[in-house]
PDB file of C-alpha atoms and ligand atoms in Angstrom:
ATOM      1  CA  UNK A   1      17.484 -16.877   0.987  1.00  0.00           C
ATOM      2  CA  UNK A   2      18.407 -13.257   1.739  1.00  0.00           C
ATOM      3  CA  UNK A   3      15.743 -10.529   1.600  1.00  0.00           C
ATOM      4  CA  UNK A   4      16.346  -6.779   1.497  1.00  0.00           C
ATOM      5  CA  UNK A   5      13.485  -4.462   2.518  1.00  0.00           C
ATOM      6  CA  UNK A   6      13.465  -0.760   1.589  1.00  0.00           C
ATOM      7  CA  UNK A   7      11.245   1.590   3.613  1.00  0.00           C
ATOM      8  CA  UNK A   8      11.620  -0.889   6.476  1.00  0.00           C
ATOM      9  CA  UNK A   9      10.258   1.501   9.122  1.00  0.00           C
ATOM     10  CA  UNK A  10       6.996   2.146   7.254  1.00  0.00           C
ATOM     11  CA  UNK A  11       3.623   0.458   7.746  1.00  0.00           C
ATOM     12  CA  UNK A  12       4.201  -2.329   5.235  1.00  0.00           C
ATOM     13  CA  UNK A  13       7.993  -2.452   5.584  1.00  0.00           C
ATOM     14  CA  UNK A  14       7.779  -3.347   9.279  1.00  0.00           C
ATOM     15  CA  UNK A  15       5.303  -6.150   8.599  1.00  0.00           C
ATOM     16  CA  UNK A  16       7.506  -7.511   5.826  1.00  0.00           C
ATOM     17  CA  UNK A  17      10.598  -7.502   8.028  1.00  0.00           C
ATOM     18  CA  UNK A  18       8.943  -9.237  10.968  1.00  0.00           C
ATOM     19  CA  UNK A  19       7.094 -11.748   8.794  1.00  0.00           C
ATOM     20  CA  UNK A  20      10.224 -12.889   6.913  1.00  0.00           C
ATOM     21  CA  UNK A  21      12.300 -12.928  10.146  1.00  0.00           C
ATOM     22  CA  UNK A  22       9.600 -15.082  11.765  1.00  0.00           C
ATOM     23  CA  UNK A  23      10.038 -17.485   8.848  1.00  0.00           C
ATOM     24  CA  UNK A  24      13.756 -17.704   9.670  1.00  0.00           C
ATOM     25  CA  UNK A  25      14.874 -15.736   6.599  1.00  0.00           C
ATOM     26  CA  UNK A  26      17.933 -13.433   6.691  1.00  0.00           C
ATOM     27  CA  UNK A  27      16.498  -9.911   6.310  1.00  0.00           C
ATOM     28  CA  UNK A  28      18.432  -6.693   5.624  1.00  0.00           C
ATOM     29  CA  UNK A  29      16.034  -4.016   6.885  1.00  0.00           C
ATOM     30  CA  UNK A  30      16.790  -0.590   5.375  1.00  0.00           C
ATOM     31  CA  UNK A  31      15.066   2.529   6.606  1.00  0.00           C
ATOM     32  CA  UNK A  32      15.486   5.821   4.779  1.00  0.00           C
ATOM     33  CA  UNK A  33      18.563   6.757   6.867  1.00  0.00           C
ATOM     34  CA  UNK A  34      20.367   3.595   5.746  1.00  0.00           C
ATOM     35  CA  UNK A  35      19.197   3.531   2.141  1.00  0.00           C
ATOM     36  CA  UNK A  36      17.739   6.640   0.529  1.00  0.00           C
ATOM     37  CA  UNK A  37      16.312   5.133  -2.646  1.00  0.00           C
ATOM     38  CA  UNK A  38      16.646   8.409  -4.553  1.00  0.00           C
ATOM     39  CA  UNK A  39      20.472   8.116  -4.371  1.00  0.00           C
ATOM     40  CA  UNK A  40      21.279   6.161  -7.499  1.00  0.00           C
ATOM     41  CA  UNK A  41      24.904   5.213  -6.817  1.00  0.00           C
ATOM     42  CA  UNK A  42      24.188   4.377  -3.161  1.00  0.00           C
ATOM     43  CA  UNK A  43      21.330   2.076  -4.199  1.00  0.00           C
ATOM     44  CA  UNK A  44      23.459   0.375  -6.863  1.00  0.00           C
ATOM     45  CA  UNK A  45      26.414  -0.174  -4.531  1.00  0.00           C
ATOM     46  CA  UNK A  46      24.297  -1.217  -1.541  1.00  0.00           C
ATOM     47  CA  UNK A  47      22.286  -3.810  -3.446  1.00  0.00           C
ATOM     48  CA  UNK A  48      25.383  -5.060  -5.232  1.00  0.00           C
ATOM     49  CA  UNK A  49      27.308  -5.544  -1.968  1.00  0.00           C
ATOM     50  CA  UNK A  50      24.385  -7.103  -0.050  1.00  0.00           C
ATOM     51  CA  UNK A  51      23.486  -9.341  -3.026  1.00  0.00           C
ATOM     52  CA  UNK A  52      19.952 -10.217  -1.850  1.00  0.00           C
ATOM     53  CA  UNK A  53      17.848 -12.832  -3.635  1.00  0.00           C
ATOM     54  CA  UNK A  54      14.694 -10.790  -3.134  1.00  0.00           C
ATOM     55  CA  UNK A  55      14.139  -7.036  -2.723  1.00  0.00           C
ATOM     56  CA  UNK A  56      10.838  -5.856  -1.228  1.00  0.00           C
ATOM     57  CA  UNK A  57      10.610  -2.234  -2.269  1.00  0.00           C
ATOM     58  CA  UNK A  58       8.329  -0.728   0.424  1.00  0.00           C
ATOM     59  CA  UNK A  59       9.897   2.766   0.369  1.00  0.00           C
ATOM     60  CA  UNK A  60       7.587   5.358  -1.140  1.00  0.00           C
ATOM     61  CA  UNK A  61       6.358   8.903  -0.889  1.00  0.00           C
ATOM     62  CA  UNK A  62       2.849   8.218   0.424  1.00  0.00           C
ATOM     63  CA  UNK A  63       1.497  11.657   1.420  1.00  0.00           C
ATOM     64  CA  UNK A  64      -1.321  11.640  -1.151  1.00  0.00           C
ATOM     65  CA  UNK A  65      -2.570  15.197  -0.543  1.00  0.00           C
ATOM     66  CA  UNK A  66       0.853  16.774   0.001  1.00  0.00           C
ATOM     67  CA  UNK A  67       2.056  15.276  -3.290  1.00  0.00           C
ATOM     68  CA  UNK A  68      -0.216  17.735  -5.140  1.00  0.00           C
ATOM     69  CA  UNK A  69       2.052  20.591  -4.027  1.00  0.00           C
ATOM     70  CA  UNK A  70       5.297  18.524  -4.044  1.00  0.00           C
ATOM     71  CA  UNK A  71       5.178  16.636  -7.346  1.00  0.00           C
ATOM     72  CA  UNK A  72       8.984  16.677  -7.725  1.00  0.00           C
ATOM     73  CA  UNK A  73       9.468  14.941  -4.373  1.00  0.00           C
ATOM     74  CA  UNK A  74       6.721  12.418  -5.099  1.00  0.00           C
ATOM     75  CA  UNK A  75       8.224  11.550  -8.496  1.00  0.00           C
ATOM     76  CA  UNK A  76      11.810  11.554  -7.182  1.00  0.00           C
ATOM     77  CA  UNK A  77      10.872   8.811  -4.709  1.00  0.00           C
ATOM     78  CA  UNK A  78       8.109   6.896  -6.469  1.00  0.00           C
ATOM     79  CA  UNK A  79       9.566   6.973  -9.975  1.00  0.00           C
ATOM     80  CA  UNK A  80      13.271   7.749  -9.401  1.00  0.00           C
ATOM     81  CA  UNK A  81      13.560   5.468  -6.357  1.00  0.00           C
ATOM     82  CA  UNK A  82      11.763   2.604  -8.098  1.00  0.00           C
ATOM     83  CA  UNK A  83      13.968   3.033 -11.157  1.00  0.00           C
ATOM     84  CA  UNK A  84      17.162   2.983  -9.071  1.00  0.00           C
ATOM     85  CA  UNK A  85      16.100  -0.111  -7.167  1.00  0.00           C
ATOM     86  CA  UNK A  86      14.854  -1.879 -10.324  1.00  0.00           C
ATOM     87  CA  UNK A  87      18.091  -1.220 -12.212  1.00  0.00           C
ATOM     88  CA  UNK A  88      20.205  -2.393  -9.276  1.00  0.00           C
ATOM     89  CA  UNK A  89      18.106  -5.572  -9.026  1.00  0.00           C
ATOM     90  CA  UNK A  90      18.369  -6.202 -12.759  1.00  0.00           C
ATOM     91  CA  UNK A  91      22.164  -5.831 -12.519  1.00  0.00           C
ATOM     92  CA  UNK A  92      22.526  -8.294  -9.628  1.00  0.00           C
ATOM     93  CA  UNK A  93      19.752 -10.736 -10.566  1.00  0.00           C
ATOM     94  CA  UNK A  94      17.649 -10.034  -7.465  1.00  0.00           C
ATOM     95  CA  UNK A  95      13.897 -10.506  -7.805  1.00  0.00           C
ATOM     96  CA  UNK A  96      12.141  -7.184  -7.178  1.00  0.00           C
ATOM     97  CA  UNK A  97       8.738  -6.755  -5.568  1.00  0.00           C
ATOM     98  CA  UNK A  98       7.314  -3.275  -6.133  1.00  0.00           C
ATOM     99  CA  UNK A  99       4.176  -2.163  -4.278  1.00  0.00           C
ATOM    100  CA  UNK A 100       1.626  -0.061  -6.085  1.00  0.00           C
ATOM    101  CA  UNK A 101      -1.850   1.242  -5.484  1.00  0.00           C
ATOM    102  CA  UNK A 102      -5.514   1.310  -6.503  1.00  0.00           C
ATOM    103  CA  UNK A 103      -4.962   5.069  -7.001  1.00  0.00           C
ATOM    104  CA  UNK A 104      -3.517   4.280 -10.464  1.00  0.00           C
ATOM    105  CA  UNK A 105      -7.199   3.957 -11.522  1.00  0.00           C
ATOM    106  CA  UNK A 106      -9.777   6.715 -12.022  1.00  0.00           C
ATOM    107  CA  UNK A 107     -12.516   4.912 -10.100  1.00  0.00           C
ATOM    108  CA  UNK A 108     -15.143   5.230 -12.841  1.00  0.00           C
ATOM    109  CA  UNK A 109     -15.431   1.513 -13.592  1.00  0.00           C
ATOM    110  CA  UNK A 110     -18.675  -0.304 -12.736  1.00  0.00           C
ATOM    111  CA  UNK A 111     -16.705  -3.459 -11.908  1.00  0.00           C
ATOM    112  CA  UNK A 112     -13.528  -4.207  -9.908  1.00  0.00           C
ATOM    113  CA  UNK A 113     -10.310  -3.331 -11.730  1.00  0.00           C
ATOM    114  CA  UNK A 114      -8.387  -6.239 -13.230  1.00  0.00           C
ATOM    115  CA  UNK A 115      -4.666  -6.281 -13.975  1.00  0.00           C
ATOM    116  CA  UNK A 116      -5.450  -5.774 -17.698  1.00  0.00           C
ATOM    117  CA  UNK A 117      -7.488  -2.622 -17.123  1.00  0.00           C
ATOM    118  CA  UNK A 118      -6.008   0.644 -18.333  1.00  0.00           C
ATOM    119  CA  UNK A 119      -4.753   2.810 -15.452  1.00  0.00           C
ATOM    120  CA  UNK A 120      -5.763   6.470 -15.427  1.00  0.00           C
ATOM    121  CA  UNK A 121      -4.528   8.085 -12.211  1.00  0.00           C
ATOM    122  CA  UNK A 122      -6.248  11.236 -10.972  1.00  0.00           C
ATOM    123  CA  UNK A 123      -3.603  12.454  -8.523  1.00  0.00           C
ATOM    124  CA  UNK A 124       0.116  13.234  -8.510  1.00  0.00           C
ATOM    125  CA  UNK A 125       0.618  10.313  -6.109  1.00  0.00           C
ATOM    126  CA  UNK A 126      -1.233   7.913  -8.449  1.00  0.00           C
ATOM    127  CA  UNK A 127       0.710   9.181 -11.467  1.00  0.00           C
ATOM    128  CA  UNK A 128       4.044   8.815  -9.672  1.00  0.00           C
ATOM    129  CA  UNK A 129       3.222   5.253  -8.557  1.00  0.00           C
ATOM    130  CA  UNK A 130       2.172   4.322 -12.101  1.00  0.00           C
ATOM    131  CA  UNK A 131       5.429   5.786 -13.424  1.00  0.00           C
ATOM    132  CA  UNK A 132       7.218   3.581 -10.871  1.00  0.00           C
ATOM    133  CA  UNK A 133       5.329   0.516 -12.158  1.00  0.00           C
ATOM    134  CA  UNK A 134       6.498   1.297 -15.693  1.00  0.00           C
ATOM    135  CA  UNK A 135      10.105   1.793 -14.582  1.00  0.00           C
ATOM    136  CA  UNK A 136      10.090  -1.569 -12.810  1.00  0.00           C
ATOM    137  CA  UNK A 137       8.618  -3.356 -15.836  1.00  0.00           C
ATOM    138  CA  UNK A 138      11.151  -1.695 -18.142  1.00  0.00           C
ATOM    139  CA  UNK A 139      14.334  -2.285 -16.145  1.00  0.00           C
ATOM    140  CA  UNK A 140      15.028  -5.712 -17.605  1.00  0.00           C
ATOM    141  CA  UNK A 141      15.053  -7.686 -14.345  1.00  0.00           C
ATOM    142  CA  UNK A 142      12.698 -10.174 -12.739  1.00  0.00           C
ATOM    143  CA  UNK A 143       9.807  -8.404 -11.029  1.00  0.00           C
ATOM    144  CA  UNK A 144       6.434  -8.693  -9.359  1.00  0.00           C
ATOM    145  CA  UNK A 145       4.287  -5.596  -8.897  1.00  0.00           C
ATOM    146  CA  UNK A 146       1.715  -5.943  -6.132  1.00  0.00           C
ATOM    147  CA  UNK A 147      -1.103  -3.407  -6.247  1.00  0.00           C
ATOM    148  CA  UNK A 148      -2.974  -3.027  -2.971  1.00  0.00           C
ATOM    149  CA  UNK A 149      -5.340  -0.536  -1.340  1.00  0.00           C
ATOM    150  CA  UNK A 150      -6.396   1.245   1.844  1.00  0.00           C
ATOM    151  CA  UNK A 151      -3.751  -0.198   4.175  1.00  0.00           C
ATOM    152  CA  UNK A 152      -4.234  -0.261   7.920  1.00  0.00           C
ATOM    153  CA  UNK A 153      -1.949  -1.608  10.602  1.00  0.00           C
ATOM    154  CA  UNK A 154       0.130  -0.963  13.624  1.00  0.00           C
ATOM    155  CA  UNK A 155       2.478   1.760  12.375  1.00  0.00           C
ATOM    156  CA  UNK A 156       2.245   5.315  11.225  1.00  0.00           C
ATOM    157  CA  UNK A 157      -0.587   7.620  10.294  1.00  0.00           C
ATOM    158  CA  UNK A 158      -2.939   5.084   8.759  1.00  0.00           C
ATOM    159  CA  UNK A 159      -6.671   5.726   8.564  1.00  0.00           C
ATOM    160  CA  UNK A 160      -7.914   3.209  11.174  1.00  0.00           C
ATOM    161  CA  UNK A 161      -5.367   4.222  13.815  1.00  0.00           C
ATOM    162  CA  UNK A 162      -6.091   7.911  13.188  1.00  0.00           C
ATOM    163  CA  UNK A 163      -9.849   7.407  13.577  1.00  0.00           C
ATOM    164  CA  UNK A 164      -9.430   5.526  16.860  1.00  0.00           C
ATOM    165  CA  UNK A 165      -6.982   8.081  18.215  1.00  0.00           C
ATOM    166  CA  UNK A 166      -9.343  10.959  17.418  1.00  0.00           C
ATOM    167  CA  UNK A 167     -12.312   9.102  18.906  1.00  0.00           C
ATOM    168  CA  UNK A 168     -10.340   8.457  22.106  1.00  0.00           C
ATOM    169  CA  UNK A 169      -9.586  12.185  22.198  1.00  0.00           C
ATOM    170  CA  UNK A 170     -13.317  12.954  21.964  1.00  0.00           C
ATOM    171  CA  UNK A 171     -13.090  14.715  18.586  1.00  0.00           C
ATOM    172  CA  UNK A 172     -16.133  14.698  16.260  1.00  0.00           C
ATOM    173  CA  UNK A 173     -15.425  12.632  13.163  1.00  0.00           C
ATOM    174  CA  UNK A 174     -16.493  13.576   9.626  1.00  0.00           C
ATOM    175  CA  UNK A 175     -15.638  10.808   7.214  1.00  0.00           C
ATOM    176  CA  UNK A 176     -16.038  10.491   3.448  1.00  0.00           C
ATOM    177  CA  UNK A 177     -18.841   8.120   2.454  1.00  0.00           C
ATOM    178  CA  UNK A 178     -18.760   8.278  -1.362  1.00  0.00           C
ATOM    179  CA  UNK A 179     -15.422   6.575  -2.078  1.00  0.00           C
ATOM    180  CA  UNK A 180     -15.294   2.792  -2.146  1.00  0.00           C
ATOM    181  CA  UNK A 181     -12.297   0.484  -1.898  1.00  0.00           C
ATOM    182  CA  UNK A 182     -10.998  -2.657  -0.226  1.00  0.00           C
ATOM    183  CA  UNK A 183      -9.449  -2.050   3.192  1.00  0.00           C
ATOM    184  CA  UNK A 184      -6.358  -4.214   3.664  1.00  0.00           C
ATOM    185  CA  UNK A 185      -4.407  -5.192   6.765  1.00  0.00           C
ATOM    186  CA  UNK A 186      -0.693  -4.614   6.094  1.00  0.00           C
ATOM    187  CA  UNK A 187       0.063  -7.925   7.845  1.00  0.00           C
ATOM    188  CA  UNK A 188      -2.204  -9.834   5.431  1.00  0.00           C
ATOM    189  CA  UNK A 189      -0.602  -8.045   2.475  1.00  0.00           C
ATOM    190  CA  UNK A 190       2.849  -9.076   3.752  1.00  0.00           C
ATOM    191  CA  UNK A 191       1.834 -12.721   4.193  1.00  0.00           C
ATOM    192  CA  UNK A 192       0.042 -12.960   0.843  1.00  0.00           C
ATOM    193  CA  UNK A 193       2.967 -11.321  -0.959  1.00  0.00           C
ATOM    194  CA  UNK A 194       5.353 -13.874   0.553  1.00  0.00           C
ATOM    195  CA  UNK A 195       3.015 -16.715  -0.479  1.00  0.00           C
ATOM    196  CA  UNK A 196       2.900 -15.357  -4.045  1.00  0.00           C
ATOM    197  CA  UNK A 197       6.691 -15.093  -4.215  1.00  0.00           C
ATOM    198  CA  UNK A 198       6.983 -18.658  -2.865  1.00  0.00           C
ATOM    199  CA  UNK A 199       4.893 -19.953  -5.775  1.00  0.00           C
ATOM    200  CA  UNK A 200       6.848 -17.924  -8.346  1.00  0.00           C
ATOM    201  CA  UNK A 201       4.231 -15.270  -9.184  1.00  0.00           C
ATOM    202  CA  UNK A 202       5.655 -12.598 -11.482  1.00  0.00           C
ATOM    203  CA  UNK A 203       4.210  -9.606 -13.346  1.00  0.00           C
ATOM    204  CA  UNK A 204       1.285  -7.600 -12.077  1.00  0.00           C
ATOM    205  CA  UNK A 205      -0.898  -8.920  -9.236  1.00  0.00           C
ATOM    206  CA  UNK A 206      -3.689  -7.429  -7.116  1.00  0.00           C
ATOM    207  CA  UNK A 207      -3.714  -8.164  -3.370  1.00  0.00           C
ATOM    208  CA  UNK A 208      -6.269  -6.760  -0.924  1.00  0.00           C
ATOM    209  CA  UNK A 209      -8.463  -8.131   1.812  1.00  0.00           C
ATOM    210  CA  UNK A 210     -11.836  -9.344   0.538  1.00  0.00           C
ATOM    211  CA  UNK A 211     -14.955  -7.174   0.411  1.00  0.00           C
ATOM    212  CA  UNK A 212     -15.438  -3.435   0.018  1.00  0.00           C
ATOM    213  CA  UNK A 213     -16.282  -0.406   2.145  1.00  0.00           C
ATOM    214  CA  UNK A 214     -16.443   3.353   2.117  1.00  0.00           C
ATOM    215  CA  UNK A 215     -14.110   5.244   4.468  1.00  0.00           C
ATOM    216  CA  UNK A 216     -17.174   5.975   6.631  1.00  0.00           C
ATOM    217  CA  UNK A 217     -18.123   2.284   6.811  1.00  0.00           C
ATOM    218  CA  UNK A 218     -14.535   1.392   7.701  1.00  0.00           C
ATOM    219  CA  UNK A 219     -14.481   4.033  10.448  1.00  0.00           C
ATOM    220  CA  UNK A 220     -17.826   2.801  11.837  1.00  0.00           C
ATOM    221  CA  UNK A 221     -16.591  -0.810  11.928  1.00  0.00           C
ATOM    222  CA  UNK A 222     -13.316   0.176  13.601  1.00  0.00           C
ATOM    223  CA  UNK A 223     -15.204   2.092  16.315  1.00  0.00           C
ATOM    224  CA  UNK A 224     -17.579  -0.850  16.855  1.00  0.00           C
ATOM    225  CA  UNK A 225     -14.767  -3.392  17.185  1.00  0.00           C
ATOM    226  CA  UNK A 226     -12.811  -1.067  19.501  1.00  0.00           C
ATOM    227  CA  UNK A 227     -16.042  -0.420  21.481  1.00  0.00           C
ATOM    228  CA  UNK A 228     -15.595   3.342  21.245  1.00  0.00           C
ATOM    229  CA  UNK A 229     -18.396   5.908  21.231  1.00  0.00           C
ATOM    230  CA  UNK A 230     -17.887   8.809  18.825  1.00  0.00           C
ATOM    231  CA  UNK A 231     -19.780  11.522  16.994  1.00  0.00           C
ATOM    232  CA  UNK A 232     -19.296  10.021  13.509  1.00  0.00           C
ATOM    233  CA  UNK A 233     -20.881  11.761  10.506  1.00  0.00           C
ATOM    234  CA  UNK A 234     -20.692  10.811   6.808  1.00  0.00           C
ATOM    235  CA  UNK A 235     -19.625  13.557   4.381  1.00  0.00           C
ATOM    236  CA  UNK A 236     -19.174  13.716   0.613  1.00  0.00           C
ATOM    237  CA  UNK A 237     -15.797  14.096  -1.119  1.00  0.00           C
ATOM    238  CA  UNK A 238     -16.992  17.523  -2.225  1.00  0.00           C
ATOM    239  CA  UNK A 239     -17.624  18.590   1.380  1.00  0.00           C
ATOM    240  CA  UNK A 240     -14.301  17.110   2.561  1.00  0.00           C
ATOM    241  CA  UNK A 241     -12.274  19.032  -0.062  1.00  0.00           C
ATOM    242  CA  UNK A 242      -9.023  17.047  -0.019  1.00  0.00           C
ATOM    243  CA  UNK A 243      -6.156  18.437  -2.097  1.00  0.00           C
ATOM    244  CA  UNK A 244      -5.870  15.239  -4.169  1.00  0.00           C
ATOM    245  CA  UNK A 245      -8.765  13.832  -6.186  1.00  0.00           C
ATOM    246  CA  UNK A 246      -9.339  10.209  -5.239  1.00  0.00           C
ATOM    247  CA  UNK A 247     -11.093   7.484  -7.240  1.00  0.00           C
ATOM    248  CA  UNK A 248     -14.794   6.971  -6.423  1.00  0.00           C
ATOM    249  CA  UNK A 249     -14.636   3.182  -6.689  1.00  0.00           C
ATOM    250  CA  UNK A 250     -11.178   1.664  -6.891  1.00  0.00           C
ATOM    251  CA  UNK A 251     -11.920  -1.891  -5.811  1.00  0.00           C
ATOM    252  CA  UNK A 252      -9.287  -4.237  -7.272  1.00  0.00           C
ATOM    253  CA  UNK A 253     -10.242  -7.583  -8.743  1.00  0.00           C
ATOM    254  CA  UNK A 254      -8.309 -10.222  -6.787  1.00  0.00           C
ATOM    255  CA  UNK A 255      -9.792 -13.246  -8.611  1.00  0.00           C
ATOM    256  CA  UNK A 256      -6.548 -14.038 -10.482  1.00  0.00           C
ATOM    257  CA  UNK A 257      -4.576 -13.846  -7.238  1.00  0.00           C
ATOM    258  CA  UNK A 258      -7.009 -16.151  -5.422  1.00  0.00           C
ATOM    259  CA  UNK A 259      -6.811 -18.615  -8.315  1.00  0.00           C
ATOM    260  CA  UNK A 260      -2.988 -18.539  -8.172  1.00  0.00           C
ATOM    261  CA  UNK A 261      -2.997 -19.115  -4.425  1.00  0.00           C
ATOM    262  CA  UNK A 262      -5.853 -21.631  -4.436  1.00  0.00           C
ATOM    263  CA  UNK A 263      -7.499 -19.799  -1.530  1.00  0.00           C
ATOM    264  CA  UNK A 264      -9.648 -16.750  -0.836  1.00  0.00           C
ATOM    265  CA  UNK A 265      -8.186 -13.620   0.657  1.00  0.00           C
ATOM    266  CA  UNK A 266      -9.510 -12.900   4.158  1.00  0.00           C
ATOM    267  CA  UNK A 267     -12.481 -10.488   4.276  1.00  0.00           C
ATOM    268  CA  UNK A 268     -11.530  -7.041   5.589  1.00  0.00           C
ATOM    269  CA  UNK A 269     -13.913  -7.101   8.605  1.00  0.00           C
ATOM    270  CA  UNK A 270     -12.191 -10.292   9.801  1.00  0.00           C
ATOM    271  CA  UNK A 271      -8.757  -8.728   9.243  1.00  0.00           C
ATOM    272  CA  UNK A 272      -9.811  -5.537  11.028  1.00  0.00           C
ATOM    273  CA  UNK A 273     -11.049  -7.534  14.018  1.00  0.00           C
ATOM    274  CA  UNK A 274      -7.833  -9.572  14.133  1.00  0.00           C
ATOM    275  CA  UNK A 275      -5.787  -6.359  14.040  1.00  0.00           C
ATOM    276  CA  UNK A 276      -7.815  -4.530  16.688  1.00  0.00           C
ATOM    277  CA  UNK A 277      -8.273  -7.436  19.075  1.00  0.00           C
ATOM    278  CA  UNK A 278      -4.738  -8.761  18.707  1.00  0.00           C
ATOM    279  CA  UNK A 279      -3.299  -5.948  20.817  1.00  0.00           C
ATOM    280  CA  UNK A 280      -1.571  -4.420  17.780  1.00  0.00           C
ATOM    281  CA  UNK A 281      -3.634  -1.202  17.523  1.00  0.00           C
TER     282      UNK A 281
HETATM  283  N1  NAP B 301      -0.800   3.027   2.749  1.00  0.00           N
HETATM  284  C1  NAP B 301      -1.678   2.650   1.824  1.00  0.00           C
HETATM  285  O1  NAP B 301      -2.907   2.776   1.994  1.00  0.00           O
HETATM  286  C2  NAP B 301      -1.206   2.028   0.539  1.00  0.00           C
HETATM  287  C3  NAP B 301      -2.164   1.552  -0.374  1.00  0.00           C
HETATM  288  C4  NAP B 301      -1.720   0.962  -1.556  1.00  0.00           C
HETATM  289  C5  NAP B 301      -0.372   0.841  -1.811  1.00  0.00           C
HETATM  290  N2  NAP B 301       0.529   1.330  -0.917  1.00  0.00           N
HETATM  291  C6  NAP B 301       1.941   1.216  -1.247  1.00  0.00           C
HETATM  292  O2  NAP B 301       2.538   0.325  -0.314  1.00  0.00           O
HETATM  293  C7  NAP B 301       3.904   0.690  -0.106  1.00  0.00           C
HETATM  294  C8  NAP B 301       4.165   0.870   1.374  1.00  0.00           C
HETATM  295  O3  NAP B 301       3.343   1.918   1.869  1.00  0.00           O
HETATM  296  P1  NAP B 301       3.214   2.233   3.421  1.00  0.00           P
HETATM  297  O4  NAP B 301       1.777   2.456   3.699  1.00  0.00           O
HETATM  298  O5  NAP B 301       3.983   1.231   4.207  1.00  0.00           O
HETATM  299  O6  NAP B 301       3.932   3.653   3.474  1.00  0.00           O
HETATM  300  P2  NAP B 301       4.615   4.394   4.715  1.00  0.00           P
HETATM  301  O7  NAP B 301       4.130   3.864   6.008  1.00  0.00           O
HETATM  302  O8  NAP B 301       4.483   5.838   4.416  1.00  0.00           O
HETATM  303  O9  NAP B 301       6.123   3.963   4.568  1.00  0.00           O
HETATM  304  C9  NAP B 301       6.917   4.402   3.509  1.00  0.00           C
HETATM  305  C10 NAP B 301       8.351   4.326   3.948  1.00  0.00           C
HETATM  306  O10 NAP B 301       9.160   4.795   2.860  1.00  0.00           O
HETATM  307  C11 NAP B 301      10.224   5.511   3.415  1.00  0.00           C
HETATM  308  N3  NAP B 301      10.777   6.448   2.455  1.00  0.00           N
HETATM  309  C12 NAP B 301      10.242   7.598   1.977  1.00  0.00           C
HETATM  310  N4  NAP B 301      11.088   8.201   1.132  1.00  0.00           N
HETATM  311  C13 NAP B 301      12.194   7.409   1.075  1.00  0.00           C
HETATM  312  C14 NAP B 301      13.418   7.464   0.389  1.00  0.00           C
HETATM  313  N5  NAP B 301      13.698   8.477  -0.441  1.00  0.00           N
HETATM  314  N6  NAP B 301      14.320   6.475   0.566  1.00  0.00           N
HETATM  315  C15 NAP B 301      14.043   5.449   1.398  1.00  0.00           C
HETATM  316  N7  NAP B 301      12.915   5.331   2.096  1.00  0.00           N
HETATM  317  C16 NAP B 301      11.996   6.299   1.932  1.00  0.00           C
HETATM  318  C17 NAP B 301       9.640   6.228   4.619  1.00  0.00           C
HETATM  319  O11 NAP B 301      10.688   6.503   5.515  1.00  0.00           O
HETATM  320  P3  NAP B 301      10.756   7.913   6.290  1.00  0.00           P
HETATM  321  O12 NAP B 301       9.516   7.951   7.132  1.00  0.00           O
HETATM  322  O13 NAP B 301      12.011   7.828   7.058  1.00  0.00           O
HETATM  323  O14 NAP B 301      10.742   8.959   5.207  1.00  0.00           O
HETATM  324  C18 NAP B 301       8.673   5.189   5.160  1.00  0.00           C
HETATM  325  O15 NAP B 301       9.269   4.397   6.144  1.00  0.00           O
HETATM  326  C19 NAP B 301       4.113   1.981  -0.928  1.00  0.00           C
HETATM  327  O16 NAP B 301       4.662   1.630  -2.169  1.00  0.00           O
HETATM  328  C20 NAP B 301       2.717   2.517  -1.128  1.00  0.00           C
HETATM  329  O17 NAP B 301       2.624   3.287  -2.309  1.00  0.00           O
HETATM  330  C21 NAP B 301       0.143   1.914   0.265  1.00  0.00           C
END
């Protein structure tokens, strides 16, 4: 099997590359300098000449707040890029895995969001990712869309790493305590995605770590596990005043995924501990 990873230098892309390489699979790792997914002819020619069996499309515009003032860039990457990759995969017969987000939902549901629930994104980022989902489903190829949430891991400006860095620097921390989601270790998302592909899962699937938290609860747990003292205060979304509106409760229902896999997904506190005590933080 040959796997091509877009966005290979990002948080999830790196985990995907190392996980498949550790399994002995031939991986073509493409960062944005090698494969800009917004370049339609480049994407078509690159995927056609590499002829991968599986494309893990991890490239995305992920700056949720900045997207509010740069909607064209967000859509160019998250819709245009997904469309280019999906069409190239459909043309060559490669199976495409597209990653999407809990931010396609408005967060007003009383219960976790299932794959049949109607998306209603509140932000430019959420709208652009949903548009990408639709492009992938409409391209005529074989696809799996994996929605996940609240990723943390070893690379980039992710929430857990940022909190720990600021705490180490002695900065006071104000963290939103009225948004709820399922924190997810990028490494667990990579492994579960590979397991789902191995068993032939197609269509829309939800993959997160188990359990839920607010950003404040996640920050508090990260500080506890890392044994760091910090001045940590909960604040409301209204006080925090982010540019993008985020869902209040965007927990994804992973019951179908667990049934497919025949196992439970690891609870986020366990995943957080494994990440922070494994020397990866
Ligand atoms: N992070 C989360 O909490 C979260 C939650 C749910 C779903 N997701 C989804 O999971 C996927 C991976 O996210 P992530 O957290 O790994 O994001 P990330 O760390 O920001 O990585 C995204 C990667 O995409 C690359 N990229 C951006 N524009 C590109 C372009 N035009 N062509 C090629 N590559 C481009 C970036 O490269 P450069 O840095 O060189 O631009 C970066 O390496 C995304 O689809 C995201 O929407 C993320």
